[in-house]
XYZ file of C-alpha atoms in Angstrom:
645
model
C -50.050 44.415 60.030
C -49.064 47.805 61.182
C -47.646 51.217 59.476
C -45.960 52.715 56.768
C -46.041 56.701 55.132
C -48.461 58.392 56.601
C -49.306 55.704 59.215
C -50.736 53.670 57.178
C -51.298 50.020 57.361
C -48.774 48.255 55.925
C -50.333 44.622 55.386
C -48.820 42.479 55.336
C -47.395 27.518 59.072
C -48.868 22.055 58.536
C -47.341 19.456 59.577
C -44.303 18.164 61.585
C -44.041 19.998 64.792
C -43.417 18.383 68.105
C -45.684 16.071 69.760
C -43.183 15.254 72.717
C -43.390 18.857 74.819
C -42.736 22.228 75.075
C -39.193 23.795 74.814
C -37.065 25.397 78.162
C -35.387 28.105 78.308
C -33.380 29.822 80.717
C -34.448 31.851 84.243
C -33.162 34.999 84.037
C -32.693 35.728 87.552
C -29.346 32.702 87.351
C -27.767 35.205 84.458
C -24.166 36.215 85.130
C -22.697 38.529 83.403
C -19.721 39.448 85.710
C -16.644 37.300 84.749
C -14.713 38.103 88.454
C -17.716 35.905 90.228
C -17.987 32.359 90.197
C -18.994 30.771 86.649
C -22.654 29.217 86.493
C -23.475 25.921 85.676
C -24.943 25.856 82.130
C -29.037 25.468 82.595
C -31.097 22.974 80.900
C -34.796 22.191 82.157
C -36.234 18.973 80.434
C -38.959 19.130 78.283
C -42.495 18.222 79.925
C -45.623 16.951 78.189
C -47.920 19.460 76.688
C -51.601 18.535 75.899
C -52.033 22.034 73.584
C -49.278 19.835 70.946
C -50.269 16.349 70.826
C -52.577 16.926 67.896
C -49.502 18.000 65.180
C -47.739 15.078 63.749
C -44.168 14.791 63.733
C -43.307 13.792 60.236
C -40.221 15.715 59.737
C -36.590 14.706 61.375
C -36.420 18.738 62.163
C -38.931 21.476 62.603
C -41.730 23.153 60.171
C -39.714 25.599 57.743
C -42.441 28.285 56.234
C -41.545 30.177 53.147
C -43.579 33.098 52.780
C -43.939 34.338 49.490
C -45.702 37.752 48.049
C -47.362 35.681 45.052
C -48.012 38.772 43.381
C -44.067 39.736 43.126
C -42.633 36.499 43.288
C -42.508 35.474 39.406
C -42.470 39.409 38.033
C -39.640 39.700 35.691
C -40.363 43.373 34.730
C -37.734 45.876 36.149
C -39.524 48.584 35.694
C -40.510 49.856 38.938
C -42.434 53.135 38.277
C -43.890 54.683 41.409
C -47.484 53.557 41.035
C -46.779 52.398 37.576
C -49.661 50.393 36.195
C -50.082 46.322 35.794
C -48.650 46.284 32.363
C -45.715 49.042 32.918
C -44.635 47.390 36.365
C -45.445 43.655 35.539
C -46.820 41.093 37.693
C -46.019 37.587 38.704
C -48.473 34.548 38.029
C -49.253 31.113 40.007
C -47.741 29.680 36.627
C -44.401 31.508 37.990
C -43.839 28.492 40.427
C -42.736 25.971 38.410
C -41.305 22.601 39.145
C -37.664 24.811 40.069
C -39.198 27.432 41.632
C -40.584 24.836 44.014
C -37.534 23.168 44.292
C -35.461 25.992 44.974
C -37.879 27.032 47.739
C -37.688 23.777 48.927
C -34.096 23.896 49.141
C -34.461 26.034 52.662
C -35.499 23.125 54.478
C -39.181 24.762 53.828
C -42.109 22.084 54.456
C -44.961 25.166 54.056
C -45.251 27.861 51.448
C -47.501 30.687 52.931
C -48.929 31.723 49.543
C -49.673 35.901 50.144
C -52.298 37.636 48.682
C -54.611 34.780 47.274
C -57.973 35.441 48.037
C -59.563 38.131 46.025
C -58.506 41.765 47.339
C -59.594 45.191 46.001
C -57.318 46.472 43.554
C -57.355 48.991 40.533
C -56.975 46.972 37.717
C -59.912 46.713 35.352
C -61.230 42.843 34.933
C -64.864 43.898 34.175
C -64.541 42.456 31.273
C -64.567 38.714 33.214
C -67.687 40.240 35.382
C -65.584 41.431 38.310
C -67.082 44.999 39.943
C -64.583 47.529 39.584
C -62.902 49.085 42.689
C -63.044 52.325 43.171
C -59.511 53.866 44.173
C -60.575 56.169 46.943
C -60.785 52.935 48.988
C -57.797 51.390 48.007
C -54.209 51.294 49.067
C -51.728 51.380 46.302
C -52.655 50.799 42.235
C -52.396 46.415 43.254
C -54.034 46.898 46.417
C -53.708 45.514 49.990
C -53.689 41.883 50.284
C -55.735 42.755 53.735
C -58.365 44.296 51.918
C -60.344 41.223 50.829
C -63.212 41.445 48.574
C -64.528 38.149 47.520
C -63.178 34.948 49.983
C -64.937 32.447 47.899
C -62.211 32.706 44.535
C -58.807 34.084 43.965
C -57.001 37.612 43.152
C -57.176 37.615 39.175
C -53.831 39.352 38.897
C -52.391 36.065 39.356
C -53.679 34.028 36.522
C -52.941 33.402 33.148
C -56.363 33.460 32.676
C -58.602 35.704 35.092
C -61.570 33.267 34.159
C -60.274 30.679 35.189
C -58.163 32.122 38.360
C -59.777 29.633 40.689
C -58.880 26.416 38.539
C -55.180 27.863 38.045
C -54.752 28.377 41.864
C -55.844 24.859 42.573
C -53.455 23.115 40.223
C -50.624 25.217 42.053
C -51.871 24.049 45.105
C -50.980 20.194 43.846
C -47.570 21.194 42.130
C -46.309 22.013 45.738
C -48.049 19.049 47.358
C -46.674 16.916 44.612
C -43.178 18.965 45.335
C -43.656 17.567 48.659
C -44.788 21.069 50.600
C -47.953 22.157 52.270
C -50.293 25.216 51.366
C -51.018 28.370 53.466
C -53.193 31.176 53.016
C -54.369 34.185 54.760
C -57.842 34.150 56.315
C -58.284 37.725 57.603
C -61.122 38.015 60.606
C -61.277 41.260 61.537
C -62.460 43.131 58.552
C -62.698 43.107 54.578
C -62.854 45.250 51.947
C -65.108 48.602 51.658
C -66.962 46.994 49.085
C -66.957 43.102 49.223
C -69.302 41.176 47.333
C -68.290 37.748 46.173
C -69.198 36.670 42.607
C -67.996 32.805 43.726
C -69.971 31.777 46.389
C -71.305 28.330 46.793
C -75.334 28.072 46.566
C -76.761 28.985 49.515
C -74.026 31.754 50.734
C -75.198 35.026 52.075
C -73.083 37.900 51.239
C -71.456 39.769 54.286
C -73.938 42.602 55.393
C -76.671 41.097 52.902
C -79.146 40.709 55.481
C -77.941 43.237 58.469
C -80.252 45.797 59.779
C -78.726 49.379 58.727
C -81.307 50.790 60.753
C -78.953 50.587 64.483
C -75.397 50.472 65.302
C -75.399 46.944 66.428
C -77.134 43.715 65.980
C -75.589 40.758 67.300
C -76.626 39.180 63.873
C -75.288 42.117 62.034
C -71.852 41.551 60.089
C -71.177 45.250 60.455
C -71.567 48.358 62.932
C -73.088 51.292 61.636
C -72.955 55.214 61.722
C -76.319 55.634 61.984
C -77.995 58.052 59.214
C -74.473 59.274 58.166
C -72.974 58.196 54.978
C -69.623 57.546 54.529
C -67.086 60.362 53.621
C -63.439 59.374 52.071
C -60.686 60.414 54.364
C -58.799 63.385 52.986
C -54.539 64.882 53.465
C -52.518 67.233 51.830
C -49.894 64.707 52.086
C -51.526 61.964 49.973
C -52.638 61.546 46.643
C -54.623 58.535 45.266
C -52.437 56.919 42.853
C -50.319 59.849 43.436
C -52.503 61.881 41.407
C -52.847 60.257 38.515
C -56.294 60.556 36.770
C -58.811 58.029 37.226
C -62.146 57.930 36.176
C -63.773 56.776 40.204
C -61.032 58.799 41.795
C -63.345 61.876 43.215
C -62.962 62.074 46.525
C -66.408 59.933 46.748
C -67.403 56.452 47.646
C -71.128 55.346 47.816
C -71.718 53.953 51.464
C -75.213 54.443 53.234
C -75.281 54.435 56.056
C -71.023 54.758 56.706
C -69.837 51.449 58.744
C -67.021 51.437 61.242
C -63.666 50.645 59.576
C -61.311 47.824 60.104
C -59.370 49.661 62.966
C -62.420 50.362 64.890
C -62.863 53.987 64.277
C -66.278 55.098 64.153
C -66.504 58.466 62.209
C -68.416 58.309 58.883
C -65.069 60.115 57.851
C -62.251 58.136 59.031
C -58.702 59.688 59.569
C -55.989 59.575 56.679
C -54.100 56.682 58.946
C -57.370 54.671 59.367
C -57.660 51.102 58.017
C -60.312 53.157 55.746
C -59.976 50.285 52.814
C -61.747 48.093 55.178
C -64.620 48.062 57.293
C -64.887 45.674 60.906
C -66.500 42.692 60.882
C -69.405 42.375 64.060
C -68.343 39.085 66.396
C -70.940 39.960 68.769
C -68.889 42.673 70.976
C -71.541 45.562 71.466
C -69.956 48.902 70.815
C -69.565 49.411 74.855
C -67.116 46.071 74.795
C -69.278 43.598 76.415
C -69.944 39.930 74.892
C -72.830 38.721 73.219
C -71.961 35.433 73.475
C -71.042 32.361 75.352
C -67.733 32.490 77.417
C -65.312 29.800 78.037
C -64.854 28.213 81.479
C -61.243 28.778 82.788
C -60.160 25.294 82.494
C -61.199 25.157 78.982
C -57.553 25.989 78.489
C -56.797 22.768 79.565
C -59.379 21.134 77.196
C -58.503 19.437 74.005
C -60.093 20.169 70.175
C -62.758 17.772 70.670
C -64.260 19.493 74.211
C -64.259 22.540 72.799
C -66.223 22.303 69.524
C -68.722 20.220 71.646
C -68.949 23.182 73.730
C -69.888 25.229 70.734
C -72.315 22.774 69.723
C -75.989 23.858 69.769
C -75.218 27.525 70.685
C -76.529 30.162 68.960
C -73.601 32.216 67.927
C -73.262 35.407 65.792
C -73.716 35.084 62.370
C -70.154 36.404 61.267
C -68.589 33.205 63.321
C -70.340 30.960 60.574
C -69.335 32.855 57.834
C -65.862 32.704 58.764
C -65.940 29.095 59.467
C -67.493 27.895 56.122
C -65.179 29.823 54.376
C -62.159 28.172 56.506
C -63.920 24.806 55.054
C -64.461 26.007 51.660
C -60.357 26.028 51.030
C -59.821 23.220 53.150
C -61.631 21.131 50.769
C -59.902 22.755 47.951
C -56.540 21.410 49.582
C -55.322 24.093 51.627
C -53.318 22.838 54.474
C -53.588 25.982 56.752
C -54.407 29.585 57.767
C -52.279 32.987 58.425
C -54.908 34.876 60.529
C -53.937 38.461 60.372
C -54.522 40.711 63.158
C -56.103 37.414 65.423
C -56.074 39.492 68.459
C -58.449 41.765 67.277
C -61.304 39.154 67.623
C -62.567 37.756 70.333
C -60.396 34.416 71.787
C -64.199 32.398 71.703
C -64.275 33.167 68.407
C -61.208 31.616 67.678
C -61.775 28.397 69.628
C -65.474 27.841 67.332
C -63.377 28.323 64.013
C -59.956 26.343 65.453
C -61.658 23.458 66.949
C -64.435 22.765 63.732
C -60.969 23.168 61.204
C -59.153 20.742 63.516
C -61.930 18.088 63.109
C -61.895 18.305 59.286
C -58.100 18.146 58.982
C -56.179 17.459 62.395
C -52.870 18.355 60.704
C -54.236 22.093 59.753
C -51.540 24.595 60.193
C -53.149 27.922 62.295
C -50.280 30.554 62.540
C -51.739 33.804 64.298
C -50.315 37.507 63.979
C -50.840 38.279 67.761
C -48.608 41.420 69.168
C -49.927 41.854 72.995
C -47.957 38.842 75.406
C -50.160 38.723 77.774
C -52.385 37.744 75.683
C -50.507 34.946 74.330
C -51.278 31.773 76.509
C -55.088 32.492 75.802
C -54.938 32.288 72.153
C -52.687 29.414 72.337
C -54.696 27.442 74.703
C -58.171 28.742 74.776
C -57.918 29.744 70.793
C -56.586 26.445 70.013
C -53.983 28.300 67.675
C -50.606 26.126 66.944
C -47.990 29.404 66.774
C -48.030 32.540 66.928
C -45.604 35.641 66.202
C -42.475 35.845 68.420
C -42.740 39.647 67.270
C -42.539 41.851 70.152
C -40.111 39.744 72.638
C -38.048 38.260 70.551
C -37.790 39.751 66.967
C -37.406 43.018 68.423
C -35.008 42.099 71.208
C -32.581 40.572 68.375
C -33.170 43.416 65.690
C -31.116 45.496 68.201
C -28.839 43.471 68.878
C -27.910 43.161 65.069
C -28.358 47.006 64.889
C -25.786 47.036 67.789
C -27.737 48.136 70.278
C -28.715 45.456 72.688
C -27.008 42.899 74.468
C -27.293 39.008 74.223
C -28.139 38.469 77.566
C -31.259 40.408 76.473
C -32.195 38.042 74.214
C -31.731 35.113 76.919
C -34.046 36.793 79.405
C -36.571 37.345 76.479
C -36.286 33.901 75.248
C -36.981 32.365 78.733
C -39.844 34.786 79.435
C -42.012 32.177 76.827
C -40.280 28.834 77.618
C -43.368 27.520 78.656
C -44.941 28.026 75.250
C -41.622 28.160 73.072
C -42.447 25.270 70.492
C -45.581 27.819 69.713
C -43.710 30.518 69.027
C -42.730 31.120 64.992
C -39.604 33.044 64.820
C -38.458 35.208 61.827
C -36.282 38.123 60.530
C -38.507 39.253 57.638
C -42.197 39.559 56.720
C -44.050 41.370 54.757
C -44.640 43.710 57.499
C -41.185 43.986 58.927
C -37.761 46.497 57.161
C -36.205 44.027 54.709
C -32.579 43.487 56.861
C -30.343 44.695 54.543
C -32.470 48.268 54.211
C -30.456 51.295 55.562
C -33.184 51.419 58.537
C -32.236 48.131 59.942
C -29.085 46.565 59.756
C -27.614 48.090 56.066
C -26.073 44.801 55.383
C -27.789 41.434 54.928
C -24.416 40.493 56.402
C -25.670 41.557 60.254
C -28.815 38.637 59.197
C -26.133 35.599 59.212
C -25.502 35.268 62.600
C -29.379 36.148 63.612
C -30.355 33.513 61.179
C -28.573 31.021 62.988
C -29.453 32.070 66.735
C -33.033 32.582 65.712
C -33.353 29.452 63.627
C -31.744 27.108 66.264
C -32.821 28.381 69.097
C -36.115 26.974 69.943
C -38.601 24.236 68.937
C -40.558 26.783 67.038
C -41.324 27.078 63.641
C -38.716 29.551 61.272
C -40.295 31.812 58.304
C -38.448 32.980 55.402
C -39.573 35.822 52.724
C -38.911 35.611 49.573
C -35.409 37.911 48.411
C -34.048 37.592 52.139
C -32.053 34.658 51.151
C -30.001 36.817 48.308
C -30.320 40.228 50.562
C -32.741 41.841 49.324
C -32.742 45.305 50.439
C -36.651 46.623 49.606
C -35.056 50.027 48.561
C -37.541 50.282 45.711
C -40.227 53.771 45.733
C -43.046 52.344 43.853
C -46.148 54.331 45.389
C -47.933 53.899 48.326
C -45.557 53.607 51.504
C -42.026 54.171 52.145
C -38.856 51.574 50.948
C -37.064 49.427 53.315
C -39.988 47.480 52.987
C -40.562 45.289 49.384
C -44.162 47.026 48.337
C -47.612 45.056 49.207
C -49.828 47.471 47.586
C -48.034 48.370 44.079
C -46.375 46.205 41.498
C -43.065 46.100 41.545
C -40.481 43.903 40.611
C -37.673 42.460 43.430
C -34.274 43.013 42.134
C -32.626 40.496 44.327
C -34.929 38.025 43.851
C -35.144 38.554 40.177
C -31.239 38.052 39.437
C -31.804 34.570 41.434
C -34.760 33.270 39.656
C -32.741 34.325 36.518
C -35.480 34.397 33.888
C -37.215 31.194 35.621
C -34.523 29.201 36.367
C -34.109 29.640 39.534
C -30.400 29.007 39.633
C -28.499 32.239 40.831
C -27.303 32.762 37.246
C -27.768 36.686 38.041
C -26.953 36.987 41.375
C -23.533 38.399 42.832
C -21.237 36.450 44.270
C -22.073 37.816 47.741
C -25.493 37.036 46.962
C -24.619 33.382 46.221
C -22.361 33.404 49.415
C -26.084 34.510 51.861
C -27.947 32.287 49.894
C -25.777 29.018 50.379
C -25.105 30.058 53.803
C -29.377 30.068 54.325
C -29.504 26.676 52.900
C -26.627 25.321 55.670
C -28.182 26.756 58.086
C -31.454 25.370 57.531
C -30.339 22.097 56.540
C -29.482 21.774 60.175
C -33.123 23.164 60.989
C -35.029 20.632 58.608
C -32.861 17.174 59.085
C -31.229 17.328 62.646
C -33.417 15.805 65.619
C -31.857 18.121 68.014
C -33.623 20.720 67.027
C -36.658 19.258 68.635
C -34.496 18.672 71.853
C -33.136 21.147 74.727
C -31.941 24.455 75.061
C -28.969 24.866 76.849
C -27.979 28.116 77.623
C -24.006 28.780 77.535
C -23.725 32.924 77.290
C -23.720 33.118 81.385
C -20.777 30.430 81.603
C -19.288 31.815 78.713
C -19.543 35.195 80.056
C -17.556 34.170 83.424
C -14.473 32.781 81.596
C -11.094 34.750 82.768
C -9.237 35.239 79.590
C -11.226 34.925 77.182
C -12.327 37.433 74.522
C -16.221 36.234 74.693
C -18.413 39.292 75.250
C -21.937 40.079 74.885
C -21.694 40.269 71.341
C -21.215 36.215 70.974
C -23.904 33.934 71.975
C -22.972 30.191 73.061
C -26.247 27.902 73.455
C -26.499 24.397 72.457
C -29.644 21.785 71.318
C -29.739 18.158 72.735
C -32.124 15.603 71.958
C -31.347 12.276 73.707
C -27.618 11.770 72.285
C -27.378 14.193 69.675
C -26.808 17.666 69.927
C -24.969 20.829 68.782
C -23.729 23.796 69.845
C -23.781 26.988 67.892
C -21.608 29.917 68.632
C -22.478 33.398 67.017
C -20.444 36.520 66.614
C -22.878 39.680 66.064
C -19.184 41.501 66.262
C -18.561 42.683 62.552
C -14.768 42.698 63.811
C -13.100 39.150 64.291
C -12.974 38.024 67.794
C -9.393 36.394 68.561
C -8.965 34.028 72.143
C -12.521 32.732 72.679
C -12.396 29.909 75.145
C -15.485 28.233 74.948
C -16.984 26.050 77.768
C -19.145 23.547 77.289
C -20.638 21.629 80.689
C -19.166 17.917 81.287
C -22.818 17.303 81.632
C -23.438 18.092 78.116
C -21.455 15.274 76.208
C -21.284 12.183 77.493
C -18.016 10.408 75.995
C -15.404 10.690 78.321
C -11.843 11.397 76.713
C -8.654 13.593 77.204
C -9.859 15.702 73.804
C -12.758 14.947 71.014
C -13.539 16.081 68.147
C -16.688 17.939 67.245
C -17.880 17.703 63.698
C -18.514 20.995 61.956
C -21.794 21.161 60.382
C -21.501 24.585 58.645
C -18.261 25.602 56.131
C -16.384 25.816 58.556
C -13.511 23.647 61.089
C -14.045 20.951 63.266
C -12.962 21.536 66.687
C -11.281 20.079 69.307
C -12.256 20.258 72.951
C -10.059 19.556 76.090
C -11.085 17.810 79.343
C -10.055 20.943 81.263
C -11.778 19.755 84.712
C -14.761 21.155 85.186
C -15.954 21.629 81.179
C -14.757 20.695 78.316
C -13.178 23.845 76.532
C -12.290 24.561 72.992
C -10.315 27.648 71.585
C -11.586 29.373 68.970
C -11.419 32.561 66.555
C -14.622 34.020 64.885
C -14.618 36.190 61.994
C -16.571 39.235 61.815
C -20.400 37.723 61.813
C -19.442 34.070 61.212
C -21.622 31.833 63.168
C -20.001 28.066 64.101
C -22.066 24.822 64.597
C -20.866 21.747 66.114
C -22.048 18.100 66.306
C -21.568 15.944 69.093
């Protein structure tokens, strides 16, 4: 979650993960990048047992692949895309869209979880009074589809997305057992830190009390309260020159009006009964017992309760009497993990309290010990807490290392960067989800990032085989989609979360439902085929689950050789199978590399071997050349190069 026009928000894995250890990376203080001084032995630290992973099974040979899809734009075949255009001018895809090949072409990237986006029911324009749903007013809503962030009713599902809008819930659970029976697991978003404006749920179970049905408007804070208040104020809609709702378009609630006594803080934390333009203002915060001046009205966690399995630390919640929003959130958790939901996105996860987090974590871990808990968490140093005090399984590798490799592709950074980056989390590496495109993040091919889905090859590879971790993919980065598209709210580079659009990329591979590239270019064949190589090796080959062995510093020292700072050299070794991948972020072709791989590293003993290629490309032979074992090679401009040994 963070910004687009106008600041605003732009909204935006489970199974088989390692139960052996934590990935190592690299000290940065043994880096080398001088070729006159002595070459460095490659580094390697074995991997040591970790208590925070022993509860995720290891079904799969590789590592958890997550596809994240935007459900609403996933099957839309309109091509419309008229800035704010309506449901019926722009189109909209359905949960019918993801047929028997749409799952199997998803599956085709190695993926073992499809993060479905946008599921639970959000605020949005569109008028489905007619099935008994309120009607949103506009002035409170982001966009003519509205922001998947802005959730309005957890207990059923957006009615966009069905065939039928009465019968949205039934529709969504017989999607969730055509990807179980395509052999995939379900995530959602559960989103903690605030909901809609105006949430009421139509769906709840007997017995559920509505957010804010029983707080005390009266005071700013209750510990019981789901909200904070502005005290005698009512709320006021933000106003700017710059922005129009639905870019002026008539509507018959858009008036600059929304009925809200007294005004409650919104989702950002701002406190004015008028928030600012850039304000979450679609969304209001949700009360976890932190009193306005920060302090905690509830139990804290002992320090070694980061040392402390599931099982400690829901007895530790046992018998305490915590605020009421904790128990909301956790029976809705419950509520979709009985409907077959394998796991949770939790947006914005830093923005509640780490306690919190270990209540909710630890009770979903009892019901299903294989539930997938991905957090979006942007501050490092607060990483280690929600890993092992939140009991989360990954989090975002957003900040170190997605930004440290977006400028390297952009041509601007250097791969040691990346090393030092990478070895700054090697403790907690396995937990750390890597990716190149989200919802929230420029679409790589988009003139603001790279230009080229080209310059994503070679990242693909480094960030894919890097680590332990989990990889995402969104939907259209496989065929380069470039999210140049103006439909409304927000700026392009990014595909739109809060209009309907169609995704032209995307659409000429699903090809009318298909699913088969029949539209695509031949370039856009080329990225796709080269995403399902690439994650072949991700999804079936043990060693991703092994070692990291870092070979840029050795690499770096060789006299003669043309290997720079634009190449990365690493390898993966479980046991006694491994590969080593060698990357050229150089869009020129890079003649005279010699490439060194430690004696250390293979075990056979011969003049020369042969390593087996295991993308499109040649095997290669290396030469006992005393010290390592060394292999000539050329690169083409972005061509990455795996070998087996």
């Amino acid at each position: 979650m963070r910004t687009l026009k106008h600041s605003f928000r732009f909204k935006p894995l489970t199974l088989a993960m390692l139960s052996i250890g934590l990935l190592a990376c690299t000290d940065s203080s043994t880096m080398n990048t001088n070729k006159a001084e002595s070459a460095p032995v490659a580094q390697s630290v074995e991997l040591t047992n970790d208590d925070t992973v022993q509860h995720i099974s290891d079904e799969r040979i590789g590592k958890p692949v997550v596809y994240q899809v935007f459900t609403r734009l996933f099957g839309n075949t309109n091509t419309t895309n008229k800035a704010w255009g309506t449901l019926e001018e722009n189109g909209v895809g359905k949960f019918e869209d993801f047929t028997p090949q749409a799952l199997a072409a998803i599956k085709a990237l190695g993926t073992s979880h499809i993060w479905y986006t946008g599921v639970p029911h959000h605020a949005l324009v569109t008028d489905y009074t007619e099935y008994g749903i309120s009607q949103d007013d506009p002035d409170v809503i982001k966009g003519r589809a509205g922001s998947p962030y802005a959730v309005k009713d957890y207990y059923n599902v957006n009615p966009d997305l069905a065939i039928d809008p009465a019968r949205r819930l039934e529709e969504f659970e017989a999607l969730i057992k055509r990807t179980h029976d395509a052999g995939m697991k379900v995530i959602i978003d559960i989103v903690p830190n605030h909901v809609a404006r105006d949430y009421r749920s139509l769906s709840a179970p007997e017995g559920v009390v509505d957010f804010g049905e029983n707080d005390d408007t009266s005071v700013e804070y209750a510990k019981n309260n789901n909200f904070y208040y502005v005290v005698g104020e009512g709320f006021k809609v933000p106003t700017s020159e710059s922005y129009k709702v639905l870019g002026g378009e008539p509507h018959p609630l858009s008036d600059q009006k929304f009925d809200e006594f007294p005004a409650k803080w919104t989702g950002n934390g701002a406190r004015a009964a008028k928030p600012d333009i850039n304000d979450w203002y679609e969304t209001v915060k949700v009360n976890y017992g932190v009193r306005p001046d920060g302090t905690y009205d509830f139990p804290l966690l002992p320090a070694n309760y980061a040392n402390q399995g599931i099982e400690q630390h829901a007895q530790f919640w046992e018998e305490k009497a915590l605020p009421d929003s904790w128990y909301k959130f956790r029976d809705i958790a419950h509520y979709w993990l009985d409907k077959g939901v394998d796991g949770f996105r939790y947006d914005m996860a830093e923005m509640v309290p780490v306690e919190f987090w270990s209540f909710l974590n630890s009770s979903i871990k009892q019901k299903n010990p294989d539930a997938f808990l991905l957090a979006e968490v942007y501050q490092p140093d607060k990483y280690r807490d929600y890993i092992h005090k939140g009991k989360m399984d990954y989090l975002y590798d957003k900040v170190g290392f997605y930004d440290t490799l977006k400028k390297i592709m952009q041509g601007k950074g250097k791969v040691s960067e990346l090393v030092s980056i990478h070895s700054e989390v090697s403790d907690i590496a396995p937990h750390m989800l890597h990716f190149l495109e989200n919802h929230d993040e420029q679409r790589i091919a988009s003139p603001d990032f790279a230009g080229t889905a080209e310059k994503g090859k070679p990242a693909l590879a480094v960030s894919a085989l890097i680590s332990a971790s989990p990889t995402l993919l969104y939907f259209g980065q496989d065929v380069g989609e470039d999210g140049s598209e103006e439909t409304g709210f927000g700026d392009p580079t990014r595909t739109s979360i809060f209009d309907y659009v169609g995704v032209p990329a995307h659409q000429r591979f699903m090809n009318n439902g298909k699913f088969d590239g029949g539209g695509s270019s031949k370039d856009e064949l080329a990225l796709r085929e080269f995403y399902e190589d690439v994650m072949a090796i991700v999804s079936s080959n043990s060693a991703i689950k092994g070692d990291f062995v870092n070979l840029h510093d050795l690499n770096l020292s060789v006299e003669g050789s043309a290997y720079s700072e634009q190449q990365f050299a690493f390898a993966r070794i479980n046991e006694q199978k491994g590969f080593v991948v060698v990357a050229n972020f150089d869009e020129s072709e890079v003649d005279n590399i010699t490439l060194s791989i430690p004696k250390t590293l293979i075990s056979e003993s011969a003049p020369s071997q042969v390593l087996t290629a295991l993308l499109r490309h040649e095997d290669v032979v290396i030469n006992d050349s005393g010290e390592h074992f060394t292999a000539e090679l050329t690169l083409k401009g972005l061509e990455t190069k795996v070998f087996a040994f």
